[in-house]
Each structure stands twice: as C-alpha cells, then as structure tokens.
PDB file of C-alpha atoms in Angstrom:
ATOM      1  CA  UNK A   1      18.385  -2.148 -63.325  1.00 48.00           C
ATOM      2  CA  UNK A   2      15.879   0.477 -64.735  1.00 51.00           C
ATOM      3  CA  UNK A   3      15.020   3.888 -62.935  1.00 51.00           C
ATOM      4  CA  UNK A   4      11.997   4.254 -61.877  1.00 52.00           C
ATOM      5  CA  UNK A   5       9.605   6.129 -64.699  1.00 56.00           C
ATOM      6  CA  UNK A   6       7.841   9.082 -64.383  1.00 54.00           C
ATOM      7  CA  UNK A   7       4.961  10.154 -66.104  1.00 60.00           C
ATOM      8  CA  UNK A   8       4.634  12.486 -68.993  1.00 65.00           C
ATOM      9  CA  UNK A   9       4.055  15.349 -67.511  1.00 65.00           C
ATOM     10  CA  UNK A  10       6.132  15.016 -63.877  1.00 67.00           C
ATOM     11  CA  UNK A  11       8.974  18.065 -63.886  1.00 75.00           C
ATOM     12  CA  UNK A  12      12.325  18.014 -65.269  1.00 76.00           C
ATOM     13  CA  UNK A  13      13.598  17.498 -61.000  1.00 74.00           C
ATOM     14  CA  UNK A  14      11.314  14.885 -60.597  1.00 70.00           C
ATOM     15  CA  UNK A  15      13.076  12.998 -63.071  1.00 66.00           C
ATOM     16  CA  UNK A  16      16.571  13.779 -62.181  1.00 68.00           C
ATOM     17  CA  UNK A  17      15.263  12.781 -58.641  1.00 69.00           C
ATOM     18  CA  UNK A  18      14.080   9.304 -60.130  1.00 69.00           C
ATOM     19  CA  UNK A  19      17.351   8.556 -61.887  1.00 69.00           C
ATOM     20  CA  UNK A  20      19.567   5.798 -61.100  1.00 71.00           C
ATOM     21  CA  UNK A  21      22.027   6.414 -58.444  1.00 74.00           C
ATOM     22  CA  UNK A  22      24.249   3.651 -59.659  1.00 79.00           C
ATOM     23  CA  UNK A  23      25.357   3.358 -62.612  1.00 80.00           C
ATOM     24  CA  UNK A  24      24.174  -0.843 -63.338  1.00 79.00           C
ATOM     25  CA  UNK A  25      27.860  -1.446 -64.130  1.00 83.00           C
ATOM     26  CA  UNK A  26      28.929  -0.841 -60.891  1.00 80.00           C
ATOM     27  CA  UNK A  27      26.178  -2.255 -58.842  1.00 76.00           C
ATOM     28  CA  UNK A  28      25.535  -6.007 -58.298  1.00 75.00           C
ATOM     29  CA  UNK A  29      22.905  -7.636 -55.896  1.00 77.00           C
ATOM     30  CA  UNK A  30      22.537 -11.541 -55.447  1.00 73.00           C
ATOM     31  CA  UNK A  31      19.898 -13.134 -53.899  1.00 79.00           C
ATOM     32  CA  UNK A  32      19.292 -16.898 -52.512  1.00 81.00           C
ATOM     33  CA  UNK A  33      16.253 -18.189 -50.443  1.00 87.00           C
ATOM     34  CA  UNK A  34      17.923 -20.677 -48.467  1.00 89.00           C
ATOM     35  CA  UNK A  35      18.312 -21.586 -44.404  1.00 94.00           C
ATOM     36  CA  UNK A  36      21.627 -20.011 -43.775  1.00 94.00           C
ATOM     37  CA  UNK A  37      21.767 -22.064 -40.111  1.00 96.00           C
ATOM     38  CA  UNK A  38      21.460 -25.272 -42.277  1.00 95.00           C
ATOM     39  CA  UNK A  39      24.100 -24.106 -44.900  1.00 93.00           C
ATOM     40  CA  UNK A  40      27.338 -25.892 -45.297  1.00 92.00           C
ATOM     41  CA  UNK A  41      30.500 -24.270 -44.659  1.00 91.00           C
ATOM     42  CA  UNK A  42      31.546 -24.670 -47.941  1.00 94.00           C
ATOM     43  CA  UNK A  43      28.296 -23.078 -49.203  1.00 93.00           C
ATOM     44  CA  UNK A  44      28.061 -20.370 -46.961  1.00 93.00           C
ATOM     45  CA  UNK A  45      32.397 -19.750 -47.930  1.00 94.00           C
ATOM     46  CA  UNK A  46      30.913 -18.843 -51.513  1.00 92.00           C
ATOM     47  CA  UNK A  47      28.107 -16.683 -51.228  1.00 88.00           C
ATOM     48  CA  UNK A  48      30.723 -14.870 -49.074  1.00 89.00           C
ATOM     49  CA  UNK A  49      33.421 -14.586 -51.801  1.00 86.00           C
ATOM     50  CA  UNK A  50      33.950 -11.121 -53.025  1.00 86.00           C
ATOM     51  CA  UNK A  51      31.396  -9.640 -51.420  1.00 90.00           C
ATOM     52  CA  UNK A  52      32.386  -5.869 -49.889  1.00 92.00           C
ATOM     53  CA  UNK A  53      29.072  -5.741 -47.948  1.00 93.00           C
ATOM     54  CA  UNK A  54      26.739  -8.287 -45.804  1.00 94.00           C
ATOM     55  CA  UNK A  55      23.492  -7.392 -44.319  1.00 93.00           C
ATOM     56  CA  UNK A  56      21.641  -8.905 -42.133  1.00 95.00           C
ATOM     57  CA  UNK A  57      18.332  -6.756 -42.220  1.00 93.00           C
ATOM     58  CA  UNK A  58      15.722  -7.837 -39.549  1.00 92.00           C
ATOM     59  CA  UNK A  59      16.827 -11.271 -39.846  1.00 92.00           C
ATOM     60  CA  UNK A  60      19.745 -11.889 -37.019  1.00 94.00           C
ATOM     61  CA  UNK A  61      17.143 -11.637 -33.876  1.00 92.00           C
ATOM     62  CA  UNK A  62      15.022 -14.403 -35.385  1.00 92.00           C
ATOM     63  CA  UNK A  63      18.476 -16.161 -35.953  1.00 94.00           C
ATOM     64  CA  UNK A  64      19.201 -15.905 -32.432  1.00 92.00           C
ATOM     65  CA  UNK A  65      16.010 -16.969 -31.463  1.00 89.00           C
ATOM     66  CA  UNK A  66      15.905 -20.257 -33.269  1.00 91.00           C
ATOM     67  CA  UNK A  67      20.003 -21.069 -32.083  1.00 92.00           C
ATOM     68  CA  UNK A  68      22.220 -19.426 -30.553  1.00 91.00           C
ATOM     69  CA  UNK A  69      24.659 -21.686 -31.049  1.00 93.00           C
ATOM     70  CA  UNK A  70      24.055 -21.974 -34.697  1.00 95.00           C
ATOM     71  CA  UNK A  71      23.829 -17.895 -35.385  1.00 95.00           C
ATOM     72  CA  UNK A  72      27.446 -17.792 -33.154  1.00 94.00           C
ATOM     73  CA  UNK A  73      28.641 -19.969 -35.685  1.00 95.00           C
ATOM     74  CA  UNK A  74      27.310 -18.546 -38.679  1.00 96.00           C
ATOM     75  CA  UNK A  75      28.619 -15.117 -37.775  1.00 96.00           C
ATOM     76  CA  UNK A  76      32.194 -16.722 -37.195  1.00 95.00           C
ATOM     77  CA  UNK A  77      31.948 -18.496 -40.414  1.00 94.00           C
ATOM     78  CA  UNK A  78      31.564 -15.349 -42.082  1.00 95.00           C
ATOM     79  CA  UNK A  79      34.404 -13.719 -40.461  1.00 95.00           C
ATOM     80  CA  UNK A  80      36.640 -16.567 -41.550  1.00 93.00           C
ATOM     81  CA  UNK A  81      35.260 -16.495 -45.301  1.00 94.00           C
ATOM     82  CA  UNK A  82      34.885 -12.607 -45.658  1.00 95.00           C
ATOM     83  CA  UNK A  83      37.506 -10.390 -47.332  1.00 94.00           C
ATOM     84  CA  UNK A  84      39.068  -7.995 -45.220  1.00 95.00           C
ATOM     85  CA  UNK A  85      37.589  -4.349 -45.400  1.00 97.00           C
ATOM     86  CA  UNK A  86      34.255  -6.510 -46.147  1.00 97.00           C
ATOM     87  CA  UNK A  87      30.904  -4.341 -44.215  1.00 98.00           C
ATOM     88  CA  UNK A  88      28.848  -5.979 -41.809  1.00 98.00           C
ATOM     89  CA  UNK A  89      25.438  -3.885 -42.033  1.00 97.00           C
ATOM     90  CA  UNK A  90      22.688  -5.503 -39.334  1.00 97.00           C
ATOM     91  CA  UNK A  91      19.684  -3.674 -38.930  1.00 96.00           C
ATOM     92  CA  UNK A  92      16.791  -5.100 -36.750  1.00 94.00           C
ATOM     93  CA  UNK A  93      14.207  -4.606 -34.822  1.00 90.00           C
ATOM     94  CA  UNK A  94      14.926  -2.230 -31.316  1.00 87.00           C
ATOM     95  CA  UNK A  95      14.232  -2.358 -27.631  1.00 74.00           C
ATOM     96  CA  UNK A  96      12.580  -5.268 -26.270  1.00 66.00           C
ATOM     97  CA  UNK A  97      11.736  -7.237 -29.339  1.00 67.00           C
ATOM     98  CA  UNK A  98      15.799  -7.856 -30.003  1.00 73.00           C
ATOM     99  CA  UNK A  99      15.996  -9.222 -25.902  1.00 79.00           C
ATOM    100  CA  UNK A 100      16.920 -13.044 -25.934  1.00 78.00           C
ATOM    101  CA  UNK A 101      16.687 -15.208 -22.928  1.00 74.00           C
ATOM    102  CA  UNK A 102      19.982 -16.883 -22.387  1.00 68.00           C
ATOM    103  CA  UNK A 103      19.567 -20.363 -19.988  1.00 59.00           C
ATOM    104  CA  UNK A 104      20.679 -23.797 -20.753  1.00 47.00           C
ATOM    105  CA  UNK A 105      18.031 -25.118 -22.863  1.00 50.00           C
ATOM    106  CA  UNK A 106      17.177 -28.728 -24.811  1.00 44.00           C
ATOM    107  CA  UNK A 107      17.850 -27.361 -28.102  1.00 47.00           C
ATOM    108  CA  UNK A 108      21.344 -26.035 -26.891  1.00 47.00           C
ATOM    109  CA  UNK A 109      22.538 -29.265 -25.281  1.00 45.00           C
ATOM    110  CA  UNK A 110      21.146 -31.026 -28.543  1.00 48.00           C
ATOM    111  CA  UNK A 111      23.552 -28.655 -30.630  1.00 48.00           C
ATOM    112  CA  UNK A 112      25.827 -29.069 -29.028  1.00 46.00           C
ATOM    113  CA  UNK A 113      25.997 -32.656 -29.172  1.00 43.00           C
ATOM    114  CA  UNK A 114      25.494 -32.574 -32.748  1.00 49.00           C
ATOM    115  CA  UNK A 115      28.615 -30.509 -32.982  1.00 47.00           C
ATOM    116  CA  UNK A 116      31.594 -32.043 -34.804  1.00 47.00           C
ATOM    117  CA  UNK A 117      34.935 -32.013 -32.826  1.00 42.00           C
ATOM    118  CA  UNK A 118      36.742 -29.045 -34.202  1.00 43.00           C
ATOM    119  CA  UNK A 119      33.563 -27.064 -34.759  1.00 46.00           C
ATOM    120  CA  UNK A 120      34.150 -23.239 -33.814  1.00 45.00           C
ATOM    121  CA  UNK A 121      30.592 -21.866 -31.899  1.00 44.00           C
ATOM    122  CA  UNK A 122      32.153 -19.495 -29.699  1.00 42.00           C
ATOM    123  CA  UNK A 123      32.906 -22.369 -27.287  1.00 43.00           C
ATOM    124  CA  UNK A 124      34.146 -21.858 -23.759  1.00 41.00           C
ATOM    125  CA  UNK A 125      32.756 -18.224 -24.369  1.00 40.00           C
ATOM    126  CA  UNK A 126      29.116 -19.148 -25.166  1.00 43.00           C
ATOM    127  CA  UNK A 127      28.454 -21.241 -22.364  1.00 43.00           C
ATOM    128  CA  UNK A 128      29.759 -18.616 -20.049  1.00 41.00           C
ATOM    129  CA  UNK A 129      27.154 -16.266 -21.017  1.00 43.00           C
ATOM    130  CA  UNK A 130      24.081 -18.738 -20.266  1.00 45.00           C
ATOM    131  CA  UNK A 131      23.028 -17.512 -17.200  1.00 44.00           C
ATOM    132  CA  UNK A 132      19.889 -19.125 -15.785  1.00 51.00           C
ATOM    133  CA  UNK A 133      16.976 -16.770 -17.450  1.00 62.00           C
ATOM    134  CA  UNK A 134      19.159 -13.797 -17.654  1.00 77.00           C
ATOM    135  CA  UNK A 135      18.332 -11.635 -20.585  1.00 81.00           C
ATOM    136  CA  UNK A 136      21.084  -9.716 -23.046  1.00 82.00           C
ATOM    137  CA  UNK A 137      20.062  -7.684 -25.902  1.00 88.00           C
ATOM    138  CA  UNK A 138      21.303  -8.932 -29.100  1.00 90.00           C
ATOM    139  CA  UNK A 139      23.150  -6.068 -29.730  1.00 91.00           C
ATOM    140  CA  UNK A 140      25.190  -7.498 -27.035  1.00 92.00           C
ATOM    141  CA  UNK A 141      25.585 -10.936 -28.206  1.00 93.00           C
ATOM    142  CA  UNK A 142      26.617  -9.409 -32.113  1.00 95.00           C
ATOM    143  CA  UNK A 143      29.515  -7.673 -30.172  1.00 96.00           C
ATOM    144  CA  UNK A 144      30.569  -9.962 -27.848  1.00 94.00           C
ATOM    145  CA  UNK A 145      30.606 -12.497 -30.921  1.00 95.00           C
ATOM    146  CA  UNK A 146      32.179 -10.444 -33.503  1.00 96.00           C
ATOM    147  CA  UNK A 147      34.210  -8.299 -31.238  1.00 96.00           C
ATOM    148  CA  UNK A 148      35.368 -10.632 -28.554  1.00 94.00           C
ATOM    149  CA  UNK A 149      35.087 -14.414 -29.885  1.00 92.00           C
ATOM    150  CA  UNK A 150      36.055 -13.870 -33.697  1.00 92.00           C
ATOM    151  CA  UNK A 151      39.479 -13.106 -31.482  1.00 90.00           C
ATOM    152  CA  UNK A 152      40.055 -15.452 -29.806  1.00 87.00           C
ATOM    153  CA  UNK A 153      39.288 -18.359 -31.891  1.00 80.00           C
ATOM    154  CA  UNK A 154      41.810 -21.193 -32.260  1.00 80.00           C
ATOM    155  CA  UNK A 155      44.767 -19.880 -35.052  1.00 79.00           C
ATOM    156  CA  UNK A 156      43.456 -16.377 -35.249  1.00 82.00           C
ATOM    157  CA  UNK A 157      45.447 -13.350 -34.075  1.00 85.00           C
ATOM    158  CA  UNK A 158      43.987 -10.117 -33.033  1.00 88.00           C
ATOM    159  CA  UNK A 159      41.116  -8.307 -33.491  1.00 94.00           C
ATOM    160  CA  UNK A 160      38.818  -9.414 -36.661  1.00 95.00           C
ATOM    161  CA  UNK A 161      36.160  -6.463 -36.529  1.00 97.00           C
ATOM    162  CA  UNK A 162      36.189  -2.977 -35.887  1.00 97.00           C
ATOM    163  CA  UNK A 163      32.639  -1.363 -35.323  1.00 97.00           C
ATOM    164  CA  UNK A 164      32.134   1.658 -37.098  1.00 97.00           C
ATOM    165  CA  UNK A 165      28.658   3.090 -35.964  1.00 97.00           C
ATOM    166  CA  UNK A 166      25.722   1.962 -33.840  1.00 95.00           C
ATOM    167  CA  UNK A 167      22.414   3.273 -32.626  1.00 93.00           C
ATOM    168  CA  UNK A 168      20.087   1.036 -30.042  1.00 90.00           C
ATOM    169  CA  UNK A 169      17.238   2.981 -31.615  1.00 89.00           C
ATOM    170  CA  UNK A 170      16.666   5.015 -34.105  1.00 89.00           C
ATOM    171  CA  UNK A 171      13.783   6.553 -35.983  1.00 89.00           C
ATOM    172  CA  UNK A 172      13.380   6.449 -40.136  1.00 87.00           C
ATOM    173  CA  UNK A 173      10.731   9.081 -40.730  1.00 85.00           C
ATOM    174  CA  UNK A 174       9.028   9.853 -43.685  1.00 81.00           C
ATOM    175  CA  UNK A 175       9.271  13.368 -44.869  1.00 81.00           C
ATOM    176  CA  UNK A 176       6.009  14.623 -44.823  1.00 80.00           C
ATOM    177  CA  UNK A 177       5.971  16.053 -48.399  1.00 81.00           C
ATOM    178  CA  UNK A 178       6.433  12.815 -49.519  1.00 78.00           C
ATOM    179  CA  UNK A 179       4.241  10.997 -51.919  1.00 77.00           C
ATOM    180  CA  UNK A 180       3.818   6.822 -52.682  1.00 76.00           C
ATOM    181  CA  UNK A 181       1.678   4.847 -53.855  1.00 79.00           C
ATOM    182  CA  UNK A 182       1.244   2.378 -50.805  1.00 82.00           C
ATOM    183  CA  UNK A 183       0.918   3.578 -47.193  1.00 80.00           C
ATOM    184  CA  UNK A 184       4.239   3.883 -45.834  1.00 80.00           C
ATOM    185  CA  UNK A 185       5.164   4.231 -42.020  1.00 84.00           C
ATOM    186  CA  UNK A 186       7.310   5.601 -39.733  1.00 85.00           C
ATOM    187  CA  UNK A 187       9.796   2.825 -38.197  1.00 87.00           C
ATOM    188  CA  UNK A 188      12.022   2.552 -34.966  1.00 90.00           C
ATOM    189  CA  UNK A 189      14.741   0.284 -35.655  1.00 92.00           C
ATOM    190  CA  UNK A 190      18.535  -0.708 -34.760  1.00 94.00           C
ATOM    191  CA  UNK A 191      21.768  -0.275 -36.677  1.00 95.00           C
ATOM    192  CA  UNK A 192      25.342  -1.914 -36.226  1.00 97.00           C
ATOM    193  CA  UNK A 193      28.148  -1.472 -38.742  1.00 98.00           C
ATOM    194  CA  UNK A 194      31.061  -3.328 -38.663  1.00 98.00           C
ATOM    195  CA  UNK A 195      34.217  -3.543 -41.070  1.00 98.00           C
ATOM    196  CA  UNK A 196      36.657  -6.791 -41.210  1.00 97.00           C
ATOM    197  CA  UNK A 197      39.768  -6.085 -40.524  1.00 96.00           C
TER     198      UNK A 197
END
C-alpha cells in the first residue's frame, strides 16, 4: 500500500494530507470475483474466517433482486461463519431503487425445491412475508433477516446482531474546495451497521 504522491512542489499539508492513514501492517484487504449466491457453504465459511468487517457496498439490492431466498441464506450463512464482534457494513442505493416486490414467484418455488432438507433460508419466516405484490424496502428485509431470523434459527439462542447505526438516506457531498482529477458527484445513498454478537 503506497500513499498517494504529490508533486514537487504541492505544500508540506498537502502531503501530510496524502499520507497513509494505516499503517500497511495493520491493514489487510482481500478480494475475490466470484457469485457469492452460487458459493458453497464451505467456501463462503472461509472467506468469512477472521474477518472483523463485511461489506456489502451496493451489492445486497441486486442480491435480493436475483433471490430472495438465496440472499436470506447467504446473510444467515454469514452469521453462522462470522466471529463475534465481526461488522456488517451495507451501503446501497436509497428510496425507491432498494423497493423489492415480494409475491410467490417461479424462481422462488424453483428454490425452493432445489433446497436440501436441512437447508436454513429463513423458512417458515420467508414465506410469511410474500404477500401477493406487496412491496418492502430492503432495509426491511436486512433487519427482519439479521435481526429476527438469525434468532430463531434451529440450535441458535438469542439475538445474533445488534444494529449499531442506520440512515434510509443520506447525502455524501463533495466539499466544494475540493480538487480530482475525474468528475466526481454528489451521491444519496443508504447505510446499515450491524455488529455480531
């Protein structure tokens, strides 16, 4: 990890300002392409080991929108493999654009069949909240997942996740002073933070 340079002649703050933040030793990022809703438990068990923070940034909507049952999974999985204190960062898109459409569906039957007996996916729970064409924002489905389901799963005791901090919408604004070499914009987005308890 290098900071980022500065020329010659940029001030003696601009170059504190462009110093590392980390140190490298004590910073480590991973990164895998891969379909996490086709992963393996087994897989998906160790890219979770040791890891003190997950993020899912603008990715669990389109999660949702492919399955449902598959993201409800994936999000229980993690509980299970995650160490406890572990942070659960999501940030997505707000407002409409995170609004799924909950109703019975071909591709949910089909998952369900495909499901092996034993299979966690939020069971009795999910299919309580598909309501014929009702909406829910997927803020809603994160919570009722991690906060309510994660609980009551077969052999699991008590709450799994507290939720530290959310906003439905927020604004990231750029300072106006501020200089880059691309066009940068303004953004409206959504923020839930959990910890595993």
């Amino acid at each position: 990890m290098q900071p980022i340079s500065s020329p010659d002649d940029a001030s003696d703050s601009t170059k504190t300002v462009n110093g590392m933040l980390v140190e490298a030793e004590h910073f480590a990022v991973g990164f895998q392409q891969r379909d996490v809703l086709a992963m393996g438990s087994d897989e998906l068990r160790e890219l979770c080991l040791k890891a003190s923070t997950v993020t899912l940034t603008f990715t669990l909507n389109e999660l949702y929108t492919t399955s449902i049952p598959k993201t409800t999974k994936l999000l229980l999985d993690l509980t299970s493999f995650v160490e406890k204190g572990c942070v659960l960062l999501v940030v997505d898109s707000p407002g409409s654009y995170s609004t799924l459409a909950l109703n019975k569906s071909k591709e949910m039957d089909e998952d369900r069949a495909r499901q092996q007996p034993g299979d966690v996916d939020g069971g009795k729970k999910q299919r309580a909240i598909e309501k014929d064409g009702k909406k829910y924002p997927m803020q809603w489905l994160l919570d009722h997942t991690l906060l309510e389901a994660a609980s009551t799963s077969p052999g699991v005791e008590g709450k799994q996740w507290e939720k530290l901090r959310s906003a439905d919408s927020r604004w990231f604004r750029l300072r106006e002073e501020l200089r880059y070499p691309i066009a940068l914009e303004d953004m409206r987005m959504q923020i839930h933070i959990y910890r595993r308890l």
